Amino acid sequence: MDKKLKKKVALPGQLISTEEEFMPGKNTFEDNGEIFSGSTGLIEEDFKTKEISVKPASEPVKLRPGSIIFGKVDVVKDNSVLIEMRNVYGMDKKVIAPSFAVIPVRNVSRDYVERLHDFFKVGDIVKAGVSKILPGNNIDLETNSPELGVVKAFCSRCRKPLHLFGSSLKCLSCGNTEGRKISKNYLLN
Ligand SMILES: [Zn+2]
């Protein structure tokens, strides 16, 4: 191991080393012999290349088939759902552009989907898998396994978060009951 990730957070503009000790690496800048952090992140010292760099706390990642993302339902159409992707699951990382992707109706569930509007609603938070990356960087998502689907939904009457009761979602505020393609990781019981 030539690289050492110090468990030390640097802030933008913070003095992290001098040119006598290290060369300025990624996300750093040099001024008058001193090296400063260019972003918020962990300080990384590479003793082989003699470089000091800062690893941003939320470095964006490139998606590939099989990646799991969290996103928000933006539009529900008759044959697809538009998702605004937010984070990549398990990595606490942001999604690199494009930030929008689509769940085609055939990728929604193993069960028959008659009306997509009964499975997703605008504003729902969804856990989805990347199924395909198409030419033009268009991304197809899928929710057709038990852990994928809606993890947080909101009442379509009063907008309060819905709680899971058995296989349906109930609003504790107004008593409304709704259905979704519910993930087994649904957040509110
Ligand atoms: Zn309600």
PDB file of C-alpha atoms in Angstrom, residues 31-161:
ATOM      1  CA  ASP A  31       0.251  28.696  -3.648  1.00  0.00           C
ATOM      2  CA  ASN A  32       3.624  30.035  -2.594  1.00  0.00           C
ATOM      3  CA  GLY A  33       5.013  26.628  -1.681  1.00  0.00           C
ATOM      4  CA  GLU A  34       1.978  25.591   0.290  1.00  0.00           C
ATOM      5  CA  ILE A  35      -0.657  23.054  -0.775  1.00  0.00           C
ATOM      6  CA  PHE A  36      -4.336  23.682  -0.150  1.00  0.00           C
ATOM      7  CA  SER A  37      -7.430  21.542  -0.527  1.00  0.00           C
ATOM      8  CA  GLY A  38      -9.691  22.439  -3.447  1.00  0.00           C
ATOM      9  CA  SER A  39     -12.752  20.637  -2.112  1.00  0.00           C
ATOM     10  CA  THR A  40     -14.308  18.949   0.888  1.00  0.00           C
ATOM     11  CA  GLY A  41     -13.081  15.383   1.268  1.00  0.00           C
ATOM     12  CA  LEU A  42     -10.556  12.997   2.756  1.00  0.00           C
ATOM     13  CA  ILE A  43      -6.835  13.716   2.472  1.00  0.00           C
ATOM     14  CA  GLU A  44      -4.933  11.060   0.533  1.00  0.00           C
ATOM     15  CA  GLU A  45      -1.131  10.820   0.699  1.00  0.00           C
ATOM     16  CA  ASP A  46       0.632   8.777  -1.971  1.00  0.00           C
ATOM     17  CA  PHE A  47       4.155   7.976  -0.820  1.00  0.00           C
ATOM     18  CA  LYS A  48       5.132   6.451  -4.147  1.00  0.00           C
ATOM     19  CA  THR A  49       4.301   9.410  -6.374  1.00  0.00           C
ATOM     20  CA  LYS A  50       4.810  11.896  -3.544  1.00  0.00           C
ATOM     21  CA  GLU A  51       1.403  13.351  -4.289  1.00  0.00           C
ATOM     22  CA  ILE A  52      -1.132  14.613  -1.855  1.00  0.00           C
ATOM     23  CA  SER A  53      -4.730  14.763  -3.033  1.00  0.00           C
ATOM     24  CA  VAL A  54      -8.237  15.156  -1.686  1.00  0.00           C
ATOM     25  CA  LYS A  55     -10.862  12.534  -2.356  1.00  0.00           C
ATOM     26  CA  PRO A  56     -14.222  14.334  -2.548  1.00  0.00           C
ATOM     27  CA  ALA A  57     -16.795  13.111  -0.047  1.00  0.00           C
ATOM     28  CA  SER A  58     -19.431  12.552  -2.703  1.00  0.00           C
ATOM     29  CA  GLU A  59     -17.455  11.658  -5.796  1.00  0.00           C
ATOM     30  CA  PRO A  60     -19.865  10.953  -8.654  1.00  0.00           C
ATOM     31  CA  VAL A  61     -19.906   7.445 -10.071  1.00  0.00           C
ATOM     32  CA  LYS A  62     -20.636   6.137 -13.520  1.00  0.00           C
ATOM     33  CA  LEU A  63     -23.569   3.749 -13.687  1.00  0.00           C
ATOM     34  CA  ARG A  64     -23.389   0.304 -15.256  1.00  0.00           C
ATOM     35  CA  PRO A  65     -25.912  -2.525 -15.637  1.00  0.00           C
ATOM     36  CA  GLY A  66     -26.587  -3.952 -12.182  1.00  0.00           C
ATOM     37  CA  SER A  67     -25.966  -0.688 -10.330  1.00  0.00           C
ATOM     38  CA  ILE A  68     -28.669   0.085  -7.780  1.00  0.00           C
ATOM     39  CA  ILE A  69     -29.862   3.660  -7.504  1.00  0.00           C
ATOM     40  CA  PHE A  70     -32.266   5.726  -5.456  1.00  0.00           C
ATOM     41  CA  GLY A  71     -34.378   8.246  -7.299  1.00  0.00           C
ATOM     42  CA  LYS A  72     -37.569  10.216  -7.295  1.00  0.00           C
ATOM     43  CA  VAL A  73     -40.537   9.654  -9.590  1.00  0.00           C
ATOM     44  CA  ASP A  74     -40.779  12.647 -11.877  1.00  0.00           C
ATOM     45  CA  VAL A  75     -43.469  11.629 -14.392  1.00  0.00           C
ATOM     46  CA  VAL A  76     -45.729   8.570 -14.693  1.00  0.00           C
ATOM     47  CA  LYS A  77     -46.763   7.850 -18.268  1.00  0.00           C
ATOM     48  CA  ASP A  78     -48.873   4.995 -19.662  1.00  0.00           C
ATOM     49  CA  ASN A  79     -45.895   2.849 -20.607  1.00  0.00           C
ATOM     50  CA  SER A  80     -42.950   4.188 -18.625  1.00  0.00           C
ATOM     51  CA  VAL A  81     -41.918   6.031 -15.481  1.00  0.00           C
ATOM     52  CA  LEU A  82     -39.384   8.853 -15.543  1.00  0.00           C
ATOM     53  CA  ILE A  83     -37.011   8.769 -12.569  1.00  0.00           C
ATOM     54  CA  GLU A  84     -34.711  11.524 -11.396  1.00  0.00           C
ATOM     55  CA  MET A  85     -31.715   9.592 -10.095  1.00  0.00           C
ATOM     56  CA  ARG A  86     -30.161  10.854  -6.869  1.00  0.00           C
ATOM     57  CA  ASN A  87     -27.754   8.402  -5.246  1.00  0.00           C
ATOM     58  CA  VAL A  88     -26.055   5.132  -5.948  1.00  0.00           C
ATOM     59  CA  TYR A  89     -27.024   2.542  -3.362  1.00  0.00           C
ATOM     60  CA  GLY A  90     -24.432   1.468  -0.813  1.00  0.00           C
ATOM     61  CA  MET A  91     -21.825   3.993  -1.812  1.00  0.00           C
ATOM     62  CA  ASP A  92     -23.235   7.279  -0.596  1.00  0.00           C
ATOM     63  CA  LYS A  93     -22.268   8.636  -3.977  1.00  0.00           C
ATOM     64  CA  LYS A  94     -24.003  10.851  -6.428  1.00  0.00           C
ATOM     65  CA  VAL A  95     -25.038   9.719  -9.862  1.00  0.00           C
ATOM     66  CA  ILE A  96     -23.030  11.140 -12.724  1.00  0.00           C
ATOM     67  CA  ALA A  97     -24.993  12.650 -15.621  1.00  0.00           C
ATOM     68  CA  PRO A  98     -27.464  11.818 -17.101  1.00  0.00           C
ATOM     69  CA  SER A  99     -29.531  12.174 -13.989  1.00  0.00           C
ATOM     70  CA  PHE A 100     -32.790  10.981 -15.547  1.00  0.00           C
ATOM     71  CA  ALA A 101     -33.692   7.413 -16.448  1.00  0.00           C
ATOM     72  CA  VAL A 102     -36.763   5.431 -17.425  1.00  0.00           C
ATOM     73  CA  ILE A 103     -38.492   2.330 -16.072  1.00  0.00           C
ATOM     74  CA  PRO A 104     -40.267   0.762 -19.078  1.00  0.00           C
ATOM     75  CA  VAL A 105     -43.546  -0.890 -18.082  1.00  0.00           C
ATOM     76  CA  ARG A 106     -42.162  -4.383 -18.853  1.00  0.00           C
ATOM     77  CA  ASN A 107     -39.411  -3.847 -16.235  1.00  0.00           C
ATOM     78  CA  VAL A 108     -41.744  -2.809 -13.417  1.00  0.00           C
ATOM     79  CA  SER A 109     -42.912  -6.080 -11.904  1.00  0.00           C
ATOM     80  CA  ARG A 110     -43.055  -9.835 -12.387  1.00  0.00           C
ATOM     81  CA  ASP A 111     -46.811  -9.458 -11.962  1.00  0.00           C
ATOM     82  CA  TYR A 112     -49.053  -8.127 -14.701  1.00  0.00           C
ATOM     83  CA  VAL A 113     -49.134  -4.350 -14.746  1.00  0.00           C
ATOM     84  CA  GLU A 114     -52.438  -3.016 -15.965  1.00  0.00           C
ATOM     85  CA  ARG A 115     -52.162   0.618 -14.965  1.00  0.00           C
ATOM     86  CA  LEU A 116     -48.716   2.032 -14.267  1.00  0.00           C
ATOM     87  CA  HIS A 117     -50.387   4.826 -12.288  1.00  0.00           C
ATOM     88  CA  ASP A 118     -51.332   2.221  -9.649  1.00  0.00           C
ATOM     89  CA  PHE A 119     -47.679   1.228  -9.212  1.00  0.00           C
ATOM     90  CA  PHE A 120     -45.932   4.595  -9.000  1.00  0.00           C
ATOM     91  CA  LYS A 121     -46.923   8.166  -8.235  1.00  0.00           C
ATOM     92  CA  VAL A 122     -45.056  11.439  -8.698  1.00  0.00           C
ATOM     93  CA  GLY A 123     -42.779  12.166  -5.725  1.00  0.00           C
ATOM     94  CA  ASP A 124     -42.305   8.528  -4.642  1.00  0.00           C
ATOM     95  CA  ILE A 125     -38.770   7.545  -3.679  1.00  0.00           C
ATOM     96  CA  VAL A 126     -37.717   4.468  -5.632  1.00  0.00           C
ATOM     97  CA  LYS A 127     -34.929   1.918  -5.327  1.00  0.00           C
ATOM     98  CA  ALA A 128     -34.209   0.624  -8.841  1.00  0.00           C
ATOM     99  CA  GLY A 129     -31.610  -1.371 -10.722  1.00  0.00           C
ATOM    100  CA  VAL A 130     -29.917  -0.323 -13.950  1.00  0.00           C
ATOM    101  CA  SER A 131     -30.997  -2.863 -16.565  1.00  0.00           C
ATOM    102  CA  LYS A 132     -29.532  -1.393 -19.744  1.00  0.00           C
ATOM    103  CA  ILE A 133     -27.450   1.505 -20.937  1.00  0.00           C
ATOM    104  CA  LEU A 134     -28.663   2.379 -24.402  1.00  0.00           C
ATOM    105  CA  PRO A 135     -26.933   4.366 -27.146  1.00  0.00           C
ATOM    106  CA  GLY A 136     -27.021   8.074 -26.395  1.00  0.00           C
ATOM    107  CA  ASN A 137     -26.502   7.315 -22.689  1.00  0.00           C
ATOM    108  CA  ASN A 138     -30.189   6.603 -22.144  1.00  0.00           C
ATOM    109  CA  ILE A 139     -30.677   4.424 -19.110  1.00  0.00           C
ATOM    110  CA  ASP A 140     -33.355   1.769 -18.571  1.00  0.00           C
ATOM    111  CA  LEU A 141     -34.123   0.888 -14.976  1.00  0.00           C
ATOM    112  CA  GLU A 142     -35.953  -2.087 -13.490  1.00  0.00           C
ATOM    113  CA  THR A 143     -37.896  -2.784 -10.297  1.00  0.00           C
ATOM    114  CA  ASN A 144     -38.950  -6.386 -11.008  1.00  0.00           C
ATOM    115  CA  SER A 145     -37.438  -8.031  -7.939  1.00  0.00           C
ATOM    116  CA  PRO A 146     -38.695  -7.983  -4.323  1.00  0.00           C
ATOM    117  CA  GLU A 147     -36.131  -5.559  -2.907  1.00  0.00           C
ATOM    118  CA  LEU A 148     -36.717  -3.051  -5.706  1.00  0.00           C
ATOM    119  CA  GLY A 149     -39.609  -0.630  -6.011  1.00  0.00           C
ATOM    120  CA  VAL A 150     -41.012   2.225  -3.962  1.00  0.00           C
ATOM    121  CA  VAL A 151     -39.234   2.716  -0.615  1.00  0.00           C
ATOM    122  CA  LYS A 152     -41.140   5.827   0.417  1.00  0.00           C
ATOM    123  CA  ALA A 153     -44.478   7.036  -0.886  1.00  0.00           C
ATOM    124  CA  PHE A 154     -46.697   9.983  -0.137  1.00  0.00           C
ATOM    125  CA  CYS A 155     -50.452  10.181   0.270  1.00  0.00           C
ATOM    126  CA  SER A 156     -52.093  11.417  -2.927  1.00  0.00           C
ATOM    127  CA  ARG A 157     -54.756  13.178  -0.842  1.00  0.00           C
ATOM    128  CA  CYS A 158     -52.733  14.955   1.835  1.00  0.00           C
ATOM    129  CA  ARG A 159     -49.053  14.381   0.816  1.00  0.00           C
ATOM    130  CA  LYS A 160     -48.087  12.850   4.195  1.00  0.00           C
ATOM    131  CA  PRO A 161     -45.694   9.844   4.034  1.00  0.00           C
TER     132      PRO A 161
END
